[in-house]
Tab-separated table of C-alpha atoms and ligand atoms in Angstrom:
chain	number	residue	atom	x	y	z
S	1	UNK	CA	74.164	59.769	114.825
S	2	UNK	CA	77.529	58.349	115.531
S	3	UNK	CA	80.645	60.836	115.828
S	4	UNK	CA	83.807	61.293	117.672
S	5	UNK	CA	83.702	63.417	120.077
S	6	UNK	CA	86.119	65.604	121.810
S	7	UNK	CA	85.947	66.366	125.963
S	8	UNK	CA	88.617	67.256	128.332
S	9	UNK	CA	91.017	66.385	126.318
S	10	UNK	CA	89.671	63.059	125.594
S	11	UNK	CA	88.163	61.598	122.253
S	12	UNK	CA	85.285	59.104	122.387
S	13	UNK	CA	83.004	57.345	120.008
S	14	UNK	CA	79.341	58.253	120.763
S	15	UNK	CA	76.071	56.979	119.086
S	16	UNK	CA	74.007	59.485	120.407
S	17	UNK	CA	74.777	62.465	119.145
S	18	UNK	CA	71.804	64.448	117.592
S	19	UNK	CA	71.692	64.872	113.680
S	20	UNK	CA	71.843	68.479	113.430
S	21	UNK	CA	69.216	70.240	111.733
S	22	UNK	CA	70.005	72.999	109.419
S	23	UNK	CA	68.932	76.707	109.940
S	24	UNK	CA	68.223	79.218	107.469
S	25	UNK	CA	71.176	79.867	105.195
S	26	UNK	CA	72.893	76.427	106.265
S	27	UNK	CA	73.125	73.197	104.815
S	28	UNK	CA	73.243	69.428	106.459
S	29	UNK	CA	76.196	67.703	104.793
S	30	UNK	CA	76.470	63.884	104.821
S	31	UNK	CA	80.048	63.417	105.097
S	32	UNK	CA	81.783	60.571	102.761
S	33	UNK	CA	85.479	61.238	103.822
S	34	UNK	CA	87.612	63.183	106.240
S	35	UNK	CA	90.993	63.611	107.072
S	36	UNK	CA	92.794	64.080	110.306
S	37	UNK	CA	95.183	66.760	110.376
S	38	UNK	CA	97.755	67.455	113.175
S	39	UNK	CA	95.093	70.573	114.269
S	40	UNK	CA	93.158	67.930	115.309
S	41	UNK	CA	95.740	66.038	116.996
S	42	UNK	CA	96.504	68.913	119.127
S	43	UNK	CA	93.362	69.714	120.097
S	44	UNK	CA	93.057	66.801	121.808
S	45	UNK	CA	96.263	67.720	123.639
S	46	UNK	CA	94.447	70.984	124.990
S	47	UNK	CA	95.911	73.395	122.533
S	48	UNK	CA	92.745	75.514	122.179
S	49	UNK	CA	89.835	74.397	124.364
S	50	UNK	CA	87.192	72.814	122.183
S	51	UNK	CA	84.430	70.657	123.336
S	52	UNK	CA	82.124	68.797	120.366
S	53	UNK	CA	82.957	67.003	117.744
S	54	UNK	CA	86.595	67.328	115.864
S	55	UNK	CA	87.274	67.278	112.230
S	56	UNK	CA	87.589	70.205	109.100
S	57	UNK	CA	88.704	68.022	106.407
S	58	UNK	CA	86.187	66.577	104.454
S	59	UNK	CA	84.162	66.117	101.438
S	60	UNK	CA	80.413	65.281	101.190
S	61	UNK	CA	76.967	65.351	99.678
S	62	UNK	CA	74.154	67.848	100.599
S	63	UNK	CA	71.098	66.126	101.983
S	64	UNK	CA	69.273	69.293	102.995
S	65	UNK	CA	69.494	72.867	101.844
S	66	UNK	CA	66.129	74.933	103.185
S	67	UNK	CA	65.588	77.686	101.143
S	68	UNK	CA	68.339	76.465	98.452
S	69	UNK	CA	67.200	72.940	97.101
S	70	UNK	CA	69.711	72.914	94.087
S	71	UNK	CA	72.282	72.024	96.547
S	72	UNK	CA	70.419	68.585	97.651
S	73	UNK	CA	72.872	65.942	96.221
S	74	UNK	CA	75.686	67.565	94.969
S	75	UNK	CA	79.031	66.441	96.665
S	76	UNK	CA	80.854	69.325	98.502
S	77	UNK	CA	83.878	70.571	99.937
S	78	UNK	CA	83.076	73.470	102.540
S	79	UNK	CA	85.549	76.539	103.786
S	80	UNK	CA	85.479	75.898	107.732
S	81	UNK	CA	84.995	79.631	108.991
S	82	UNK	CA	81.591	80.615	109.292
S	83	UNK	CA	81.371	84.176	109.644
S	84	UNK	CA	78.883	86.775	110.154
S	85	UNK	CA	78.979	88.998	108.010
S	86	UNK	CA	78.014	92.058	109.597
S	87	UNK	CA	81.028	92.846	111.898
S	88	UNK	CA	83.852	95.268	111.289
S	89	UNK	CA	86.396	92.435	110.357
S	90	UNK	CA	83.367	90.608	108.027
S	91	UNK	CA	82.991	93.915	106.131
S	92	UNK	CA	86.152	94.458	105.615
S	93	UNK	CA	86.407	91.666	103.364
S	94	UNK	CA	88.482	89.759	106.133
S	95	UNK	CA	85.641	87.343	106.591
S	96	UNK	CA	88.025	84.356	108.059
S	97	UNK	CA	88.566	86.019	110.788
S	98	UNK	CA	85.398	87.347	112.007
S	99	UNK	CA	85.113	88.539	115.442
S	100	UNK	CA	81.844	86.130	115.981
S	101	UNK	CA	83.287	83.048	113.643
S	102	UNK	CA	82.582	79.724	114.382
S	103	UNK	CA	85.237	76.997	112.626
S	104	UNK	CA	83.857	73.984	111.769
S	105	UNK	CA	85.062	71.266	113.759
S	106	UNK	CA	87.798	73.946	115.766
S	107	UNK	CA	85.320	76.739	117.549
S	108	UNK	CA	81.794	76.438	118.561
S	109	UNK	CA	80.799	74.138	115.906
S	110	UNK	CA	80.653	70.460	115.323
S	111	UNK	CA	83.255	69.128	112.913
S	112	UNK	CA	83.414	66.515	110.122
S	113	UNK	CA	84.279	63.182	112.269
S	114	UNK	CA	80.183	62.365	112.351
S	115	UNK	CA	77.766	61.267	110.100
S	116	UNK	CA	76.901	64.754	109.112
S	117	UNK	CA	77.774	68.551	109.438
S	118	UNK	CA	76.279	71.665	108.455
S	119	UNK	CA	77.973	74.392	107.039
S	120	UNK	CA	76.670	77.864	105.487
S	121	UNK	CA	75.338	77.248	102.163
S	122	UNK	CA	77.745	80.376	100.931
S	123	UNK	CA	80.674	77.817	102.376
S	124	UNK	CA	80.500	75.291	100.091
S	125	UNK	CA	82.262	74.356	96.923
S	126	UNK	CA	80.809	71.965	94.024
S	127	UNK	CA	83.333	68.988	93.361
S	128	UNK	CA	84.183	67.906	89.887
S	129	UNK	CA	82.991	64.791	88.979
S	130	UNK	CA	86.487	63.720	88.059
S	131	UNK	CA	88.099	65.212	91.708
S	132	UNK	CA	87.269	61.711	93.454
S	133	UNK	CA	86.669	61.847	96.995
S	134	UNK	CA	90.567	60.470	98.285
S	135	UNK	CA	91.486	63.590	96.569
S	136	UNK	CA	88.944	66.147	97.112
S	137	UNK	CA	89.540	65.280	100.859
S	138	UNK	CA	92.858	67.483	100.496
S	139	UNK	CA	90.745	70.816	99.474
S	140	UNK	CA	91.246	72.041	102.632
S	141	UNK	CA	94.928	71.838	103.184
S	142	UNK	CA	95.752	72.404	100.015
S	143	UNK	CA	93.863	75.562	99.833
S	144	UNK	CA	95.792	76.383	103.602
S	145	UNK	CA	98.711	75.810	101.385
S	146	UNK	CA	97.920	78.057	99.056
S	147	UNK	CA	97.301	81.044	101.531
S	148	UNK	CA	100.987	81.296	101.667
S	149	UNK	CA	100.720	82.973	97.391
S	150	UNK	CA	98.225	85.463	98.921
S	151	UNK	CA	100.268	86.300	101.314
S	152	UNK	CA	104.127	86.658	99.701
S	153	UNK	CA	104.887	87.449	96.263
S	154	UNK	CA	107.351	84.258	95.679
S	155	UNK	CA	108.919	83.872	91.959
S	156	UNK	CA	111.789	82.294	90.396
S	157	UNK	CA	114.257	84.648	91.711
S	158	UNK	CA	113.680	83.329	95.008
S	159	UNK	CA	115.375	81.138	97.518
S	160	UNK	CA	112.461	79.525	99.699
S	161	UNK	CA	112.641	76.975	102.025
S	162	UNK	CA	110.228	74.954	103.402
S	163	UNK	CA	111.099	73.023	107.253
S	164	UNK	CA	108.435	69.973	107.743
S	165	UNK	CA	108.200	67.563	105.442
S	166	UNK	CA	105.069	66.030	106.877
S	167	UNK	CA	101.376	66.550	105.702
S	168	UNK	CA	101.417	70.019	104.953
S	169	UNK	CA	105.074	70.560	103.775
S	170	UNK	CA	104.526	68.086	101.227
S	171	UNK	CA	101.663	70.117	99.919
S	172	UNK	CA	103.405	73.509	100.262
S	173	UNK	CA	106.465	72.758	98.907
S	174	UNK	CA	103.888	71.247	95.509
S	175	UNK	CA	102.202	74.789	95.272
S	176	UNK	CA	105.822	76.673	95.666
S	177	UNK	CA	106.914	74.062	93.231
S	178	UNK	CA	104.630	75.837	90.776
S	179	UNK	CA	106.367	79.528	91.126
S	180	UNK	CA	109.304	78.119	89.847
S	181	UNK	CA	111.753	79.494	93.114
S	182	UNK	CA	114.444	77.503	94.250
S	183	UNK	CA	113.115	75.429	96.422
S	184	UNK	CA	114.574	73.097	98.999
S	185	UNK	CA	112.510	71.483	102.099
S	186	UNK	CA	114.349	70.211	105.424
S	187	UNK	CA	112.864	67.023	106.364
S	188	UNK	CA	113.802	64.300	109.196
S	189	UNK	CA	111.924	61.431	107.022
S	190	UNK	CA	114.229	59.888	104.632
S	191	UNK	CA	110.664	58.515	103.109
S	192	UNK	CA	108.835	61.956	103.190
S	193	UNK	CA	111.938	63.178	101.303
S	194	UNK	CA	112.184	60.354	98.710
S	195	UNK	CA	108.264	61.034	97.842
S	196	UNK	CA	109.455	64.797	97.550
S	197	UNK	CA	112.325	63.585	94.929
S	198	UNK	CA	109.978	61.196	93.090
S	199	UNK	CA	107.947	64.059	92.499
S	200	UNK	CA	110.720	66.621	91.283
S	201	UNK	CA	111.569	68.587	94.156
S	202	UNK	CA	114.993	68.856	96.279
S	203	UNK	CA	114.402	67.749	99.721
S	204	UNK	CA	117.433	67.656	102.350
S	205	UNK	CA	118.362	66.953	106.064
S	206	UNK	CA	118.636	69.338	108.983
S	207	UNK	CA	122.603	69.380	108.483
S	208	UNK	CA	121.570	71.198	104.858
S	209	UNK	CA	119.574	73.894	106.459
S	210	UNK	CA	121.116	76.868	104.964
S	211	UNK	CA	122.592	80.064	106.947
S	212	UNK	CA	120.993	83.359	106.484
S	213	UNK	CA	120.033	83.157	103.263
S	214	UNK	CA	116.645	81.889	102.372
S	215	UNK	CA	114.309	84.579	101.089
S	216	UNK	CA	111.598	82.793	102.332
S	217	UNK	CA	111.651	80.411	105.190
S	218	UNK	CA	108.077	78.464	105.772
S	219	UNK	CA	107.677	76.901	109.449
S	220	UNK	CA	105.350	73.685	109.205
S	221	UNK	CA	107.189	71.400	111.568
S	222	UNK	CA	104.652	71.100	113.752
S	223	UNK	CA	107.373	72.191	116.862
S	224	UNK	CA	108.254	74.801	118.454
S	225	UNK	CA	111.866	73.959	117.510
S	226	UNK	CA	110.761	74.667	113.984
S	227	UNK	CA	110.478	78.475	114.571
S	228	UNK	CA	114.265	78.679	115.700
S	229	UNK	CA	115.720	76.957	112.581
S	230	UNK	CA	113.419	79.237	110.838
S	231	UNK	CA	114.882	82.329	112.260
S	232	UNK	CA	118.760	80.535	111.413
S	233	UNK	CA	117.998	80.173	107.316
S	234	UNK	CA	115.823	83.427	106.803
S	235	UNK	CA	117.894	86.233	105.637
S	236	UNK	CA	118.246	89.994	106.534
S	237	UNK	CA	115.036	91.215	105.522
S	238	UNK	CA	113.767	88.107	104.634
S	239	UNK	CA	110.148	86.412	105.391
S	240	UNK	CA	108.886	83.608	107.477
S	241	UNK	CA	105.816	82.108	106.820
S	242	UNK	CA	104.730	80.494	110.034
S	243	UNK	CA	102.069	77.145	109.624
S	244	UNK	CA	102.468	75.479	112.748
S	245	UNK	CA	99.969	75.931	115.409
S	246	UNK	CA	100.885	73.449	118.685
S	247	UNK	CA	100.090	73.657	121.815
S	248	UNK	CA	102.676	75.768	123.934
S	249	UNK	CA	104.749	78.186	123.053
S	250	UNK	CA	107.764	78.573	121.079
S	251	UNK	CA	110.618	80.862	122.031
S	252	UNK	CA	112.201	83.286	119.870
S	253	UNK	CA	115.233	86.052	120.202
S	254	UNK	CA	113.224	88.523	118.523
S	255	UNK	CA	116.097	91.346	119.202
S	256	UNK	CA	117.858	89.212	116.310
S	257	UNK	CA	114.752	89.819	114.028
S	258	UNK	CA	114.508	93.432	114.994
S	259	UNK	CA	117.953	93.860	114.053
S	260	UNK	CA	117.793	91.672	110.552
S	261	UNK	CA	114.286	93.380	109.952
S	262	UNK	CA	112.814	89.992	109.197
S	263	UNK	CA	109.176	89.841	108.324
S	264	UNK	CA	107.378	87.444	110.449
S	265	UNK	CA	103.694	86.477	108.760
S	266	UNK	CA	100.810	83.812	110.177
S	267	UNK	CA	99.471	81.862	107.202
S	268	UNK	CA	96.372	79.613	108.281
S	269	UNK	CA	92.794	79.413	105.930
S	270	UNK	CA	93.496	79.814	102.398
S	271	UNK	CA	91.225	80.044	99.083
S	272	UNK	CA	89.302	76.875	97.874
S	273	UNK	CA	88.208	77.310	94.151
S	274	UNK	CA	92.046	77.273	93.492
S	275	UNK	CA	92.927	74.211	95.569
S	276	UNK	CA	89.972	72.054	94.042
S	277	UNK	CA	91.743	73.129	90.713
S	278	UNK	CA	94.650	72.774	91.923
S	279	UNK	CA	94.263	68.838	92.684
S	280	UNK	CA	92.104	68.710	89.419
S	281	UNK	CA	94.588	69.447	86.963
S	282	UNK	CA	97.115	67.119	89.621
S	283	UNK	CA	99.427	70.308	90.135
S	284	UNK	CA	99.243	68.881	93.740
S	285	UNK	CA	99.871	65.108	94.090
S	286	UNK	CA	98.001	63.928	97.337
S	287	UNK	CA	97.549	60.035	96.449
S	288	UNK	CA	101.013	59.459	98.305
S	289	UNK	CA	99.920	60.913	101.014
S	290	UNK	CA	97.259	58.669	102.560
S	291	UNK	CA	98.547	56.001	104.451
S	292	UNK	CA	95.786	54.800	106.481
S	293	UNK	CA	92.141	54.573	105.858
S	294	UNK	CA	89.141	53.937	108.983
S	295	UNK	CA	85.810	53.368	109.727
S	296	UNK	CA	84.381	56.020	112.211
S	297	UNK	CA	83.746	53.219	114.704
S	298	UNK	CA	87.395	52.524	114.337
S	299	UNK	CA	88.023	56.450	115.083
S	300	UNK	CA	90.394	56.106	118.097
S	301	UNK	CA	92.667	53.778	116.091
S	302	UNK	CA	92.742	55.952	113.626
S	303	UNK	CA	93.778	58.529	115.662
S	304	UNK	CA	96.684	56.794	117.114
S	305	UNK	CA	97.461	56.161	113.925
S	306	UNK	CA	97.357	59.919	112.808
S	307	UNK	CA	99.261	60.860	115.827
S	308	UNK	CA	102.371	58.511	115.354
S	309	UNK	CA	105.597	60.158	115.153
S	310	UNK	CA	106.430	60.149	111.088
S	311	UNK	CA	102.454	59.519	110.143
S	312	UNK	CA	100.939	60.958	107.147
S	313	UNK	CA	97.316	61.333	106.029
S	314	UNK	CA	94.882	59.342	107.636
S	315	UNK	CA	91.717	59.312	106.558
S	316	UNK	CA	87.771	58.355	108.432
S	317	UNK	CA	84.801	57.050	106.716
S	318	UNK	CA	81.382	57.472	108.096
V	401	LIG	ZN1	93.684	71.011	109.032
V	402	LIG	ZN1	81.706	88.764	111.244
């Protein structure tokens, strides 16, 4: 089958990768969309070492299902961690971060730029006949978004603000939209920050990043730079929510959050029956956000589209 695949830091198109064939428990998904998101871009720049084929984002239809046959044609979204379920993290209930996971598309299996994918069965998520597929696409980063409301207790009382106004900002600053806070995300885009305003919210420059005195500061920048002007709005006893994964590291002074007894907190895979609701009832708005659609054979240009400074969504179709 044809996919993109990822080697030494270089992404290729290849026809000869084999169609996978699913064991027990698993399911072969034909994929109909994905989307890149920037975890992809910076895998390819060597930020964890992957080799296979990239991609988490997508939605699809079942084509096999052994043991499970009332699967076999139903379009799909699928959670990307495939765990277990026997070790000590798995029964604890912490099953997204089990100590022999594999992540679709991320660790030790292939990913959703192909043909076809297979996922655990106990992964996947029906799609709505109304959720059309440009939309269910999202599932995945909304639902990433939506990790943040497991994680803090945000209400109206609260002062959050959200630095990144790119893919994932605009998404999390749509679900914190929904609590009600007082909400106000730092963007460099004056675009990104006029779709923010057509859709309600208040979206500023850097020179309006408040001092010491956001409740809740949420880092998806997407730079290590981020994580500073994080640590400058948060205050005392405040929380950041950190999204950003990049390759490198970022520096903090973290005598400063020792002494403000700020709560640092990693946010990454979030729930999914919420996020397909979520862009059901169009609590998120994601049509804005697509501003490319390829081919797989046209991967690599879709890639360097994907990866341009400012770029939003971009989306593949086998
Ligand atoms: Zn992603
Ligand atoms: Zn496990």
């Amino acid at each position: 089958m044809r996919a993109l695949w990822l080697e030494d830091r270089a992404l290729r198109l290849r026809d000869d990768v084999a169609a996978p064939e699913p064991p027990p428990g698993e399911a072969r998904v034909r994929v109909r969309l994905a989307g890149i998101c920037n975890t992809d871009l910076e895998l390819v720049k060597g930020y964890y070492p992957y080799a296979g084929v990239p991609g988490h984002e997508f939605v699809g239809e079942v084509e096999a299902a052994p043991g499970a046959p009332e699967w076999v044609g139903r379009r799909v979204v699928g959670e990307i961690n495939a765990a277990c379920g026997a070790c000590a993290q798995c029964r604890a209930g912490r099953r997204t971060h089990c100590e022999r996971r594999t992540v679709l598309g991320i660790l030790n299996r292939n990913g959703a730029f192909a043909e076809a994918l297979l996922l655990p069965i106990a992964n996947l998520h029906a799609v709505p006949d109304d959720v059309p597929d440009e939309i269910a696409v999202f599932t995945e980063p909304v639902a990433a978004a939506l990790e943040i409301h497991q994680q803090v207790s945000i209400g109206a009382s609260d002062t959050v603000v959200v630095l990144g106004d790119g893919k994932l900002g605009q998404l999390i600053a749509q679900t914190l939209a929904a609590t009600a806070c007082r909400l106000l995300v730092i963007g460099r885009q004056p675009a990104r920050r006029a779709a923010l305003a057509a859709l309600g919210l208040r979206a500023a420059g850097e020179e309006a990043l408040p001092t010491r005195s956001a409740d809740v500061v949420v880092e998806c920048t997407g730079n290590p730079e981020g994580l500073e002007m994080a640590r400058r709005a948060v205050r005392p006893r405040g929380t950041i929510v950190l999204k950003s994964t990049y390759h490198g590291r970022a520096s903090l002074d973290i005598s400063s959050v020792v002494v403000d007894e700020i709560t640092l907190i990693g946010s990454r895979c979030g729930p999914f029956a919420p996020a397909l609701q979520a862009l059901r009832e169009g609590t998120v708005r994601v049509g804005h956000l697509v501003e490319g659609r390829y081919a797989l054979a046209q991967g690599l240009l879709a890639f360097a589209q994907a990866g341009r400074p400012g770029a939003l969504k971009v989306l593949l179709a086998p």
